[in-house]
PDB file of C-alpha atoms in Angstrom:
ATOM      1  CA  MET A  65     253.220 -71.513 132.920  1.00 87.00           C
ATOM      2  CA  GLU A  66     249.981 -72.402 131.140  1.00 92.00           C
ATOM      3  CA  ILE A  67     247.334 -69.702 130.738  1.00 96.00           C
ATOM      4  CA  LEU A  68     243.619 -70.445 130.492  1.00 97.00           C
ATOM      5  CA  ALA A  69     241.795 -68.031 128.178  1.00 97.00           C
ATOM      6  CA  PHE A  70     238.008 -67.772 128.565  1.00 96.00           C
ATOM      7  CA  GLY A  71     235.532 -66.438 126.009  1.00 94.00           C
ATOM      8  CA  VAL A  72     237.777 -66.857 122.977  1.00 95.00           C
ATOM      9  CA  GLN A  73     236.067 -66.373 119.619  1.00 92.00           C
ATOM     10  CA  ALA A  74     236.958 -68.665 116.731  1.00 92.00           C
ATOM     11  CA  ASP A  75     238.697 -65.819 114.865  1.00 93.00           C
ATOM     12  CA  GLU A  76     240.737 -64.977 117.956  1.00 94.00           C
ATOM     13  CA  LYS A  77     242.028 -68.441 118.821  1.00 95.00           C
ATOM     14  CA  PRO A  78     244.853 -68.727 116.255  1.00 95.00           C
ATOM     15  CA  LEU A  79     245.934 -65.155 117.016  1.00 95.00           C
ATOM     16  CA  ILE A  80     246.130 -65.836 120.759  1.00 96.00           C
ATOM     17  CA  GLU A  81     247.955 -69.132 120.294  1.00 96.00           C
ATOM     18  CA  SER A  82     250.447 -67.519 117.912  1.00 95.00           C
ATOM     19  CA  ALA A  83     251.063 -64.543 120.210  1.00 95.00           C
ATOM     20  CA  PHE A  84     251.799 -66.716 123.238  1.00 94.00           C
ATOM     21  CA  ALA A  85     253.975 -69.176 121.281  1.00 93.00           C
ATOM     22  CA  GLY A  86     257.509 -69.181 122.626  1.00 88.00           C
ATOM     23  CA  HIS A  87     256.421 -67.593 125.895  1.00 91.00           C
ATOM     24  CA  HIS A  88     253.788 -69.702 127.637  1.00 91.00           C
ATOM     25  CA  GLU A  89     251.310 -72.418 126.815  1.00 93.00           C
ATOM     26  CA  VAL A  90     247.740 -71.209 126.391  1.00 95.00           C
ATOM     27  CA  ARG A  91     244.484 -73.138 126.436  1.00 96.00           C
ATOM     28  CA  CYS A  92     241.560 -71.380 124.741  1.00 96.00           C
ATOM     29  CA  LEU A  93     237.928 -71.925 125.729  1.00 96.00           C
ATOM     30  CA  ASP A  94     234.841 -70.523 124.044  1.00 93.00           C
ATOM     31  CA  VAL A  95     232.883 -70.482 127.315  1.00 93.00           C
ATOM     32  CA  PHE A  96     232.755 -67.321 129.382  1.00 93.00           C
ATOM     33  CA  LEU A  97     234.066 -67.022 132.900  1.00 95.00           C
ATOM     34  CA  ASN A  98     231.321 -67.019 135.527  1.00 94.00           C
ATOM     35  CA  GLU A  99     230.493 -68.805 138.754  1.00 95.00           C
ATOM     36  CA  ASP A 100     229.650 -72.037 136.908  1.00 95.00           C
ATOM     37  CA  THR A 101     232.809 -72.123 134.790  1.00 96.00           C
ATOM     38  CA  ALA A 102     235.314 -70.740 137.323  1.00 97.00           C
ATOM     39  CA  PRO A 103     236.236 -74.239 138.646  1.00 96.00           C
ATOM     40  CA  ILE A 104     237.704 -75.039 135.204  1.00 97.00           C
ATOM     41  CA  ALA A 105     240.533 -72.634 136.048  1.00 97.00           C
ATOM     42  CA  SER A 106     241.690 -74.717 139.014  1.00 96.00           C
ATOM     43  CA  GLY A 107     245.448 -75.180 138.743  1.00 96.00           C
ATOM     44  CA  TYR A 108     245.998 -72.284 136.333  1.00 97.00           C
ATOM     45  CA  GLU A 109     248.108 -69.467 137.768  1.00 96.00           C
ATOM     46  CA  ALA A 110     246.931 -67.022 135.117  1.00 97.00           C
ATOM     47  CA  VAL A 111     243.602 -66.666 133.322  1.00 97.00           C
ATOM     48  CA  SER A 112     242.620 -64.340 130.512  1.00 97.00           C
ATOM     49  CA  THR A 113     239.041 -63.091 130.296  1.00 96.00           C
ATOM     50  CA  SER A 114     236.790 -61.233 127.898  1.00 91.00           C
ATOM     51  CA  VAL A 115     234.707 -58.152 128.570  1.00 85.00           C
ATOM     52  CA  ASN A 116     231.600 -60.243 129.284  1.00 84.00           C
ATOM     53  CA  ALA A 117     233.226 -62.295 132.040  1.00 92.00           C
ATOM     54  CA  GLU A 118     231.573 -62.151 135.457  1.00 93.00           C
ATOM     55  CA  LEU A 119     234.320 -61.242 137.896  1.00 95.00           C
ATOM     56  CA  GLY A 120     232.432 -60.430 141.044  1.00 95.00           C
ATOM     57  CA  ALA A 121     233.656 -61.364 144.505  1.00 97.00           C
ATOM     58  CA  ARG A 122     232.313 -64.939 144.402  1.00 97.00           C
ATOM     59  CA  VAL A 123     233.995 -65.775 141.082  1.00 97.00           C
ATOM     60  CA  LEU A 124     237.252 -64.211 142.235  1.00 97.00           C
ATOM     61  CA  GLU A 125     237.115 -66.278 145.416  1.00 97.00           C
ATOM     62  CA  LEU A 126     236.686 -69.447 143.365  1.00 97.00           C
ATOM     63  CA  LEU A 127     239.628 -68.508 141.160  1.00 97.00           C
ATOM     64  CA  ALA A 128     241.863 -67.737 144.109  1.00 97.00           C
ATOM     65  CA  ALA A 129     240.898 -70.975 145.842  1.00 97.00           C
ATOM     66  CA  GLY A 130     241.910 -72.873 142.699  1.00 96.00           C
ATOM     67  CA  GLY A 131     245.352 -71.312 142.609  1.00 96.00           C
ATOM     68  CA  THR A 132     244.843 -68.455 140.178  1.00 97.00           C
ATOM     69  CA  ARG A 133     247.004 -65.437 140.939  1.00 97.00           C
ATOM     70  CA  MET A 134     246.738 -63.298 137.806  1.00 97.00           C
ATOM     71  CA  ILE A 135     243.803 -62.117 135.634  1.00 97.00           C
ATOM     72  CA  ALA A 136     244.528 -60.586 132.235  1.00 97.00           C
ATOM     73  CA  GLN A 137     241.368 -59.058 130.808  1.00 96.00           C
ATOM     74  CA  ARG A 138     241.281 -58.612 127.041  1.00 96.00           C
ATOM     75  CA  SER A 139     239.457 -55.289 127.036  1.00 92.00           C
ATOM     76  CA  THR A 140     239.756 -51.673 128.090  1.00 89.00           C
ATOM     77  CA  GLY A 141     236.631 -51.669 130.230  1.00 85.00           C
ATOM     78  CA  PHE A 142     236.795 -53.318 133.644  1.00 89.00           C
ATOM     79  CA  ASN A 143     233.460 -52.478 135.249  1.00 86.00           C
ATOM     80  CA  ASN A 144     232.804 -56.241 135.430  1.00 90.00           C
ATOM     81  CA  ILE A 145     235.665 -56.777 137.914  1.00 94.00           C
ATOM     82  CA  ASP A 146     235.406 -56.330 141.680  1.00 96.00           C
ATOM     83  CA  LEU A 147     238.808 -54.725 142.142  1.00 96.00           C
ATOM     84  CA  GLU A 148     238.485 -54.460 145.918  1.00 96.00           C
ATOM     85  CA  ALA A 149     237.822 -58.191 146.177  1.00 97.00           C
ATOM     86  CA  ALA A 150     240.742 -58.910 143.850  1.00 97.00           C
ATOM     87  CA  GLU A 151     243.092 -56.882 146.047  1.00 96.00           C
ATOM     88  CA  ARG A 152     241.808 -58.596 149.184  1.00 96.00           C
ATOM     89  CA  LEU A 153     242.432 -62.000 147.617  1.00 97.00           C
ATOM     90  CA  GLY A 154     245.911 -61.089 146.403  1.00 96.00           C
ATOM     91  CA  LEU A 155     245.018 -61.319 142.717  1.00 97.00           C
ATOM     92  CA  THR A 156     246.917 -59.294 140.136  1.00 97.00           C
ATOM     93  CA  VAL A 157     244.570 -57.754 137.568  1.00 97.00           C
ATOM     94  CA  ALA A 158     245.558 -56.145 134.276  1.00 97.00           C
ATOM     95  CA  ARG A 159     243.603 -54.843 131.301  1.00 96.00           C
ATOM     96  CA  VAL A 160     244.325 -53.447 127.848  1.00 96.00           C
ATOM     97  CA  SER A 161     244.427 -49.696 128.265  1.00 92.00           C
ATOM     98  CA  TYR A 162     244.725 -48.933 124.551  1.00 91.00           C
ATOM     99  CA  TYR A 163     243.832 -50.387 121.175  1.00 95.00           C
ATOM    100  CA  SER A 164     242.858 -48.892 117.829  1.00 95.00           C
ATOM    101  CA  PRO A 165     240.256 -46.173 118.471  1.00 96.00           C
ATOM    102  CA  TYR A 166     239.424 -46.228 114.777  1.00 98.00           C
ATOM    103  CA  SER A 167     237.854 -49.692 115.041  1.00 97.00           C
ATOM    104  CA  VAL A 168     235.106 -48.446 117.356  1.00 97.00           C
ATOM    105  CA  ALA A 169     234.736 -44.995 115.796  1.00 98.00           C
ATOM    106  CA  GLU A 170     234.371 -46.392 112.293  1.00 98.00           C
ATOM    107  CA  PHE A 171     231.820 -48.971 113.414  1.00 98.00           C
ATOM    108  CA  ALA A 172     229.836 -46.296 115.240  1.00 98.00           C
ATOM    109  CA  TRP A 173     229.654 -44.436 111.950  1.00 98.00           C
ATOM    110  CA  ALA A 174     228.621 -47.657 110.199  1.00 98.00           C
ATOM    111  CA  LEU A 175     225.704 -47.948 112.621  1.00 98.00           C
ATOM    112  CA  ALA A 176     224.785 -44.293 112.178  1.00 98.00           C
ATOM    113  CA  MET A 177     224.744 -44.513 108.390  1.00 98.00           C
ATOM    114  CA  ALA A 178     222.990 -47.886 108.367  1.00 98.00           C
ATOM    115  CA  VAL A 179     220.025 -46.602 110.367  1.00 98.00           C
ATOM    116  CA  ASN A 180     220.006 -43.227 108.598  1.00 98.00           C
ATOM    117  CA  ARG A 181     219.914 -44.745 105.101  1.00 97.00           C
ATOM    118  CA  ARG A 182     217.798 -47.794 106.075  1.00 97.00           C
ATOM    119  CA  VAL A 183     220.465 -50.174 104.798  1.00 97.00           C
ATOM    120  CA  VAL A 184     219.238 -53.289 106.625  1.00 94.00           C
ATOM    121  CA  ARG A 185     215.653 -52.807 105.457  1.00 94.00           C
ATOM    122  CA  ALA A 186     216.812 -52.175 101.892  1.00 96.00           C
ATOM    123  CA  SER A 187     219.003 -55.283 101.901  1.00 96.00           C
ATOM    124  CA  THR A 188     216.165 -57.431 103.216  1.00 94.00           C
ATOM    125  CA  ARG A 189     213.821 -56.118 100.543  1.00 95.00           C
ATOM    126  CA  THR A 190     216.163 -56.683  97.624  1.00 96.00           C
ATOM    127  CA  ARG A 191     216.735 -60.287  98.716  1.00 95.00           C
ATOM    128  CA  ASP A 192     213.022 -60.696  98.055  1.00 95.00           C
ATOM    129  CA  PHE A 193     213.384 -58.760  94.764  1.00 97.00           C
ATOM    130  CA  ASP A 194     211.387 -55.859  96.220  1.00 96.00           C
ATOM    131  CA  PHE A 195     213.049 -52.765  94.793  1.00 96.00           C
ATOM    132  CA  ARG A 196     210.667 -50.074  96.036  1.00 96.00           C
ATOM    133  CA  LEU A 197     212.066 -46.994  97.764  1.00 96.00           C
ATOM    134  CA  ASP A 198     209.088 -46.468 100.077  1.00 95.00           C
ATOM    135  CA  GLY A 199     210.287 -45.932 103.642  1.00 94.00           C
ATOM    136  CA  LEU A 200     213.987 -45.789 102.725  1.00 96.00           C
ATOM    137  CA  MET A 201     214.515 -42.022 102.729  1.00 97.00           C
ATOM    138  CA  GLY A 202     217.414 -40.823 104.844  1.00 97.00           C
ATOM    139  CA  ARG A 203     219.078 -37.458 105.396  1.00 97.00           C
ATOM    140  CA  ASP A 204     222.368 -35.819 104.423  1.00 98.00           C
ATOM    141  CA  MET A 205     224.800 -35.643 107.331  1.00 98.00           C
ATOM    142  CA  HIS A 206     226.512 -32.635 105.768  1.00 98.00           C
ATOM    143  CA  GLY A 207     225.482 -29.455 107.547  1.00 98.00           C
ATOM    144  CA  ARG A 208     223.777 -31.228 110.443  1.00 98.00           C
ATOM    145  CA  THR A 209     224.868 -31.258 114.088  1.00 98.00           C
ATOM    146  CA  VAL A 210     226.617 -34.144 115.798  1.00 98.00           C
ATOM    147  CA  GLY A 211     226.868 -34.402 119.579  1.00 98.00           C
ATOM    148  CA  VAL A 212     229.788 -36.449 120.918  1.00 98.00           C
ATOM    149  CA  LEU A 213     229.440 -37.520 124.542  1.00 98.00           C
ATOM    150  CA  GLY A 214     232.989 -38.421 125.518  1.00 98.00           C
ATOM    151  CA  THR A 215     235.843 -36.979 123.454  1.00 98.00           C
ATOM    152  CA  GLY A 216     238.753 -39.226 124.314  1.00 97.00           C
ATOM    153  CA  LYS A 217     240.661 -41.183 121.666  1.00 96.00           C
ATOM    154  CA  ILE A 218     237.563 -42.886 120.232  1.00 97.00           C
ATOM    155  CA  GLY A 219     235.437 -39.755 120.470  1.00 98.00           C
ATOM    156  CA  GLU A 220     238.134 -37.771 118.676  1.00 98.00           C
ATOM    157  CA  ALA A 221     238.363 -40.386 115.906  1.00 98.00           C
ATOM    158  CA  PHE A 222     234.571 -40.224 115.491  1.00 98.00           C
ATOM    159  CA  THR A 223     234.741 -36.409 115.438  1.00 98.00           C
ATOM    160  CA  ARG A 224     237.361 -36.402 112.690  1.00 98.00           C
ATOM    161  CA  ILE A 225     235.037 -38.460 110.493  1.00 98.00           C
ATOM    162  CA  ALA A 226     232.144 -36.122 111.326  1.00 98.00           C
ATOM    163  CA  HIS A 227     234.333 -33.178 110.362  1.00 98.00           C
ATOM    164  CA  GLY A 228     234.905 -34.868 107.016  1.00 98.00           C
ATOM    165  CA  PHE A 229     231.145 -35.024 106.522  1.00 98.00           C
ATOM    166  CA  GLY A 230     231.000 -31.267 107.080  1.00 98.00           C
ATOM    167  CA  MET A 231     228.982 -31.383 110.297  1.00 98.00           C
ATOM    168  CA  ARG A 232     228.622 -28.912 113.136  1.00 98.00           C
ATOM    169  CA  LEU A 233     230.493 -30.409 116.103  1.00 98.00           C
ATOM    170  CA  LEU A 234     229.284 -30.335 119.709  1.00 98.00           C
ATOM    171  CA  GLY A 235     231.123 -32.076 122.535  1.00 98.00           C
ATOM    172  CA  TRP A 236     230.620 -32.916 126.190  1.00 98.00           C
ATOM    173  CA  ASP A 237     233.294 -34.247 128.531  1.00 98.00           C
ATOM    174  CA  VAL A 238     234.993 -33.552 131.840  1.00 96.00           C
ATOM    175  CA  ALA A 239     237.989 -32.165 129.917  1.00 96.00           C
ATOM    176  CA  GLU A 240     238.238 -30.591 126.477  1.00 98.00           C
ATOM    177  CA  ASN A 241     240.277 -32.417 123.841  1.00 98.00           C
ATOM    178  CA  PRO A 242     242.641 -30.050 121.963  1.00 98.00           C
ATOM    179  CA  GLY A 243     242.397 -32.236 118.860  1.00 98.00           C
ATOM    180  CA  CYS A 244     238.614 -31.813 118.799  1.00 98.00           C
ATOM    181  CA  LEU A 245     238.878 -28.098 119.430  1.00 98.00           C
ATOM    182  CA  GLU A 246     241.173 -27.768 116.401  1.00 98.00           C
ATOM    183  CA  LEU A 247     238.439 -29.371 114.302  1.00 98.00           C
ATOM    184  CA  GLY A 248     235.995 -26.693 115.432  1.00 98.00           C
ATOM    185  CA  MET A 249     234.185 -28.589 118.170  1.00 98.00           C
ATOM    186  CA  LYS A 250     232.250 -26.496 120.653  1.00 98.00           C
ATOM    187  CA  TYR A 251     231.954 -27.904 124.176  1.00 98.00           C
ATOM    188  CA  VAL A 252     228.506 -27.341 125.665  1.00 98.00           C
ATOM    189  CA  PRO A 253     226.437 -28.600 128.628  1.00 98.00           C
ATOM    190  CA  LYS A 254     224.893 -32.035 128.097  1.00 98.00           C
ATOM    191  CA  GLU A 255     221.392 -30.564 128.014  1.00 97.00           C
ATOM    192  CA  GLN A 256     222.294 -28.253 125.124  1.00 98.00           C
ATOM    193  CA  LEU A 257     224.019 -31.046 123.231  1.00 98.00           C
ATOM    194  CA  LEU A 258     220.962 -33.288 123.526  1.00 98.00           C
ATOM    195  CA  ALA A 259     218.579 -30.558 122.424  1.00 98.00           C
ATOM    196  CA  GLU A 260     220.551 -29.421 119.362  1.00 98.00           C
ATOM    197  CA  SER A 261     222.129 -32.605 117.967  1.00 98.00           C
ATOM    198  CA  ASP A 262     220.798 -34.521 114.979  1.00 98.00           C
ATOM    199  CA  LEU A 263     223.193 -37.384 115.718  1.00 98.00           C
ATOM    200  CA  ILE A 264     224.316 -38.336 119.225  1.00 98.00           C
ATOM    201  CA  THR A 265     227.092 -40.832 119.904  1.00 98.00           C
ATOM    202  CA  LEU A 266     228.366 -42.209 123.225  1.00 98.00           C
ATOM    203  CA  HIS A 267     232.074 -42.727 123.934  1.00 98.00           C
ATOM    204  CA  VAL A 268     232.384 -42.526 127.727  1.00 96.00           C
ATOM    205  CA  PRO A 269     233.390 -45.286 130.168  1.00 93.00           C
ATOM    206  CA  LEU A 270     230.775 -46.950 132.337  1.00 92.00           C
ATOM    207  CA  MET A 271     231.137 -45.831 135.941  1.00 91.00           C
ATOM    208  CA  PRO A 272     228.648 -45.141 138.717  1.00 93.00           C
ATOM    209  CA  GLU A 273     228.624 -41.500 137.591  1.00 95.00           C
ATOM    210  CA  THR A 274     227.808 -42.389 133.977  1.00 97.00           C
ATOM    211  CA  THR A 275     225.340 -45.230 134.524  1.00 97.00           C
ATOM    212  CA  HIS A 276     222.146 -44.272 132.665  1.00 98.00           C
ATOM    213  CA  LEU A 277     223.811 -41.115 131.410  1.00 98.00           C
ATOM    214  CA  LEU A 278     220.925 -41.091 128.981  1.00 98.00           C
ATOM    215  CA  ASP A 279     218.006 -41.673 131.318  1.00 98.00           C
ATOM    216  CA  ALA A 280     214.326 -41.001 130.655  1.00 98.00           C
ATOM    217  CA  ASP A 281     214.705 -37.223 131.040  1.00 98.00           C
ATOM    218  CA  ALA A 282     217.785 -37.088 128.805  1.00 98.00           C
ATOM    219  CA  LEU A 283     216.094 -39.127 126.083  1.00 98.00           C
ATOM    220  CA  LYS A 284     213.058 -36.834 126.209  1.00 98.00           C
ATOM    221  CA  ALA A 285     215.386 -33.844 125.742  1.00 98.00           C
ATOM    222  CA  MET A 286     216.598 -35.181 122.379  1.00 98.00           C
ATOM    223  CA  LYS A 287     215.067 -34.194 119.056  1.00 98.00           C
ATOM    224  CA  ASP A 288     212.203 -36.406 117.927  1.00 98.00           C
ATOM    225  CA  ASP A 289     214.059 -37.205 114.707  1.00 97.00           C
ATOM    226  CA  ALA A 290     217.538 -37.600 116.199  1.00 98.00           C
ATOM    227  CA  ILE A 291     219.798 -40.585 115.558  1.00 98.00           C
ATOM    228  CA  LEU A 292     221.339 -42.248 118.624  1.00 98.00           C
ATOM    229  CA  VAL A 293     224.408 -44.509 118.527  1.00 98.00           C
ATOM    230  CA  ASN A 294     226.006 -46.380 121.426  1.00 98.00           C
ATOM    231  CA  SER A 295     229.194 -48.368 120.816  1.00 98.00           C
ATOM    232  CA  SER A 296     230.623 -47.895 124.309  1.00 96.00           C
ATOM    233  CA  ARG A 297     228.780 -49.647 127.168  1.00 95.00           C
ATOM    234  CA  GLY A 298     225.136 -50.664 127.367  1.00 95.00           C
ATOM    235  CA  GLY A 299     224.643 -49.304 130.859  1.00 95.00           C
ATOM    236  CA  LEU A 300     225.063 -45.746 129.608  1.00 98.00           C
ATOM    237  CA  ILE A 301     221.468 -45.853 128.360  1.00 98.00           C
ATOM    238  CA  ASP A 302     218.327 -46.663 130.325  1.00 97.00           C
ATOM    239  CA  THR A 303     217.084 -49.228 127.827  1.00 97.00           C
ATOM    240  CA  ALA A 304     213.580 -49.487 129.281  1.00 96.00           C
ATOM    241  CA  ALA A 305     213.223 -45.715 128.913  1.00 97.00           C
ATOM    242  CA  LEU A 306     214.568 -45.946 125.368  1.00 98.00           C
ATOM    243  CA  VAL A 307     211.911 -48.528 124.481  1.00 97.00           C
ATOM    244  CA  THR A 308     209.254 -46.194 125.891  1.00 97.00           C
ATOM    245  CA  GLU A 309     210.432 -43.367 123.619  1.00 98.00           C
ATOM    246  CA  LEU A 310     210.597 -45.674 120.596  1.00 98.00           C
ATOM    247  CA  ARG A 311     207.044 -46.852 121.248  1.00 97.00           C
ATOM    248  CA  ALA A 312     206.013 -43.197 121.108  1.00 97.00           C
ATOM    249  CA  GLY A 313     207.425 -43.009 117.587  1.00 97.00           C
ATOM    250  CA  ARG A 314     210.514 -40.988 118.453  1.00 97.00           C
ATOM    251  CA  PHE A 315     213.973 -41.044 116.858  1.00 98.00           C
ATOM    252  CA  ALA A 316     214.913 -41.456 113.219  1.00 97.00           C
ATOM    253  CA  GLY A 317     217.222 -44.311 114.083  1.00 98.00           C
ATOM    254  CA  VAL A 318     219.016 -46.045 116.948  1.00 98.00           C
ATOM    255  CA  GLY A 319     222.207 -48.076 116.491  1.00 98.00           C
ATOM    256  CA  LEU A 320     223.303 -50.135 119.482  1.00 98.00           C
ATOM    257  CA  ASP A 321     226.418 -52.297 119.572  1.00 98.00           C
ATOM    258  CA  VAL A 322     226.029 -52.789 123.323  1.00 96.00           C
ATOM    259  CA  TYR A 323     223.189 -53.609 125.688  1.00 96.00           C
ATOM    260  CA  GLU A 324     223.096 -53.183 129.457  1.00 93.00           C
ATOM    261  CA  ALA A 325     222.041 -56.806 130.075  1.00 90.00           C
ATOM    262  CA  GLU A 326     224.225 -58.340 127.351  1.00 91.00           C
ATOM    263  CA  ALA A 327     226.183 -60.667 129.664  1.00 82.00           C
ATOM    264  CA  GLY A 328     225.103 -64.228 128.960  1.00 79.00           C
ATOM    265  CA  LEU A 329     223.515 -63.218 125.649  1.00 84.00           C
ATOM    266  CA  PHE A 330     226.125 -61.612 123.430  1.00 89.00           C
ATOM    267  CA  TYR A 331     228.838 -63.754 121.816  1.00 86.00           C
ATOM    268  CA  VAL A 332     226.761 -66.952 121.966  1.00 85.00           C
ATOM    269  CA  ASP A 333     224.167 -68.517 119.656  1.00 87.00           C
ATOM    270  CA  ARG A 334     220.681 -68.124 121.128  1.00 86.00           C
ATOM    271  CA  SER A 335     218.852 -68.506 117.825  1.00 88.00           C
ATOM    272  CA  LEU A 336     217.104 -71.733 118.842  1.00 88.00           C
ATOM    273  CA  GLU A 337     216.108 -70.508 122.302  1.00 87.00           C
ATOM    274  CA  ALA A 338     213.344 -68.322 123.648  1.00 85.00           C
ATOM    275  CA  ILE A 339     214.763 -64.979 124.763  1.00 84.00           C
ATOM    276  CA  GLU A 340     213.515 -64.232 128.255  1.00 88.00           C
ATOM    277  CA  ASP A 341     214.740 -60.631 128.156  1.00 91.00           C
ATOM    278  CA  ASP A 342     211.525 -58.820 127.209  1.00 93.00           C
ATOM    279  CA  THR A 343     213.270 -55.468 126.835  1.00 94.00           C
ATOM    280  CA  LEU A 344     215.770 -56.752 124.286  1.00 94.00           C
ATOM    281  CA  ALA A 345     213.085 -58.766 122.498  1.00 93.00           C
ATOM    282  CA  ARG A 346     210.995 -55.608 122.107  1.00 94.00           C
ATOM    283  CA  LEU A 347     213.982 -53.476 121.149  1.00 95.00           C
ATOM    284  CA  VAL A 348     214.938 -55.543 118.113  1.00 93.00           C
ATOM    285  CA  THR A 349     211.392 -55.399 116.712  1.00 94.00           C
ATOM    286  CA  PHE A 350     211.499 -51.659 115.985  1.00 96.00           C
ATOM    287  CA  PRO A 351     212.178 -51.021 112.289  1.00 94.00           C
ATOM    288  CA  ASN A 352     214.387 -48.017 113.072  1.00 96.00           C
ATOM    289  CA  VAL A 353     216.631 -49.897 115.520  1.00 97.00           C
ATOM    290  CA  LEU A 354     219.771 -51.853 114.657  1.00 97.00           C
ATOM    291  CA  VAL A 355     221.381 -54.006 117.362  1.00 97.00           C
ATOM    292  CA  THR A 356     224.759 -55.692 116.898  1.00 97.00           C
ATOM    293  CA  SER A 357     226.611 -57.920 119.335  1.00 94.00           C
ATOM    294  CA  HIS A 358     229.411 -55.760 120.803  1.00 94.00           C
ATOM    295  CA  GLN A 359     231.599 -56.081 117.725  1.00 95.00           C
ATOM    296  CA  ALA A 360     232.780 -52.513 117.209  1.00 97.00           C
ATOM    297  CA  TYR A 361     236.305 -53.359 118.407  1.00 95.00           C
ATOM    298  CA  TYR A 362     236.447 -56.512 116.283  1.00 95.00           C
ATOM    299  CA  THR A 363     239.000 -55.715 113.575  1.00 96.00           C
ATOM    300  CA  GLU A 364     242.271 -57.486 112.829  1.00 94.00           C
ATOM    301  CA  ASP A 365     244.128 -54.370 113.907  1.00 95.00           C
ATOM    302  CA  ALA A 366     242.384 -53.865 117.245  1.00 96.00           C
ATOM    303  CA  VAL A 367     242.205 -57.536 118.218  1.00 95.00           C
ATOM    304  CA  GLY A 368     245.879 -57.947 117.366  1.00 95.00           C
ATOM    305  CA  GLN A 369     246.778 -55.021 119.618  1.00 96.00           C
ATOM    306  CA  ILE A 370     244.570 -56.382 122.411  1.00 96.00           C
ATOM    307  CA  ILE A 371     246.217 -59.793 122.266  1.00 96.00           C
ATOM    308  CA  ASP A 372     249.741 -58.350 122.117  1.00 96.00           C
ATOM    309  CA  ALA A 373     249.001 -56.218 125.186  1.00 96.00           C
ATOM    310  CA  THR A 374     247.574 -59.251 126.997  1.00 96.00           C
ATOM    311  CA  VAL A 375     250.751 -61.231 126.332  1.00 96.00           C
ATOM    312  CA  ARG A 376     252.846 -58.338 127.645  1.00 96.00           C
ATOM    313  CA  ASN A 377     250.661 -58.152 130.756  1.00 96.00           C
ATOM    314  CA  VAL A 378     251.285 -61.822 131.506  1.00 96.00           C
ATOM    315  CA  LEU A 379     255.028 -61.484 130.857  1.00 95.00           C
ATOM    316  CA  ASP A 380     255.183 -58.410 133.093  1.00 95.00           C
ATOM    317  CA  TYR A 381     253.412 -60.343 135.847  1.00 95.00           C
ATOM    318  CA  ARG A 382     255.922 -63.184 135.635  1.00 93.00           C
ATOM    319  CA  ALA A 383     258.834 -60.745 135.663  1.00 92.00           C
ATOM    320  CA  GLY A 384     257.435 -58.679 138.529  1.00 92.00           C
ATOM    321  CA  ARG A 385     257.083 -55.603 136.337  1.00 92.00           C
ATOM    322  CA  ARG A 386     254.240 -53.120 136.600  1.00 92.00           C
ATOM    323  CA  SER A 387     252.848 -51.243 133.604  1.00 93.00           C
ATOM    324  CA  GLY A 388     250.057 -48.755 133.105  1.00 93.00           C
ATOM    325  CA  ASN A 389     247.748 -51.667 132.302  1.00 95.00           C
ATOM    326  CA  VAL A 390     247.785 -52.965 135.866  1.00 96.00           C
ATOM    327  CA  LEU A 391     244.610 -52.342 137.857  1.00 95.00           C
ATOM    328  CA  VAL A 392     245.584 -54.357 140.936  1.00 95.00           C
ATOM    329  CA  PRO A 393     249.357 -54.828 141.382  1.00 94.00           C
ATOM    330  CA  ARG A 394     251.068 -58.037 142.375  1.00 85.00           C
ATOM    331  CA  SER A 395     251.180 -58.385 146.134  1.00 75.00           C
TER     332      SER A 395
END
């Protein structure tokens, strides 16, 4: 069986080809799966997709009509997949339920420290041989309060680093994590966490219940000099409301590795094009905002684990096995 892999980055291609060697043939494409590119999959029983693939009902119908029977998504999140449509069409869908939580947690801290210590601005200045310190003052993290929204594996990894900084730990989640409690985390209502935290980080999945978890009211409840980091899903923050708060001069720094309208933008070169997304265009102009292109997971360790799990998902499909990665089982 030959697998068609969409949205493969240059660094990923040799890893994917090596992982599938001896099992199945794999063809890697750098284009993302959407309604325009779905016909390319005609004749392929299995396709592998990235987190930015568009897997709504129409795309799934095109895949099914072309003979596709299995979708192996190379990510943990699956809010881009219409699971009901997949089940109706008889498509098996699997994801990667686990990969290194340290990749995302460490990058979230990189964003937090970069905006706190004005690293990007300092680097830009020194390239021009401007060595002034004006406007580069940050703050010690030691002794300050961090609020962790979502204390699963990634949230716990982030909390352990915060504990190493000597911070006061506040958490919010539907269930308390014993590992975080052992570190001294105190679970509080979201409103209290927002009001008391100097640094707020998001590590919750995107679901209808968490969409715009930080809406206009929640953003207004934060400290004026707080630092906000989102390395989870863009839809957790109302970006238009965030821009409004930034225009009012609020927040010491904002680090975003995700953006709610990133599909069709992230992972491709748009440097020679006019960006029609006015919200994103405005967002990147703020001197206290750092936006990266959904790369928090992008380490050798995490990508290797993601690819290995994807191979296992395809092998399980062929063998008729069902693992915890399966979202829609084989009919």
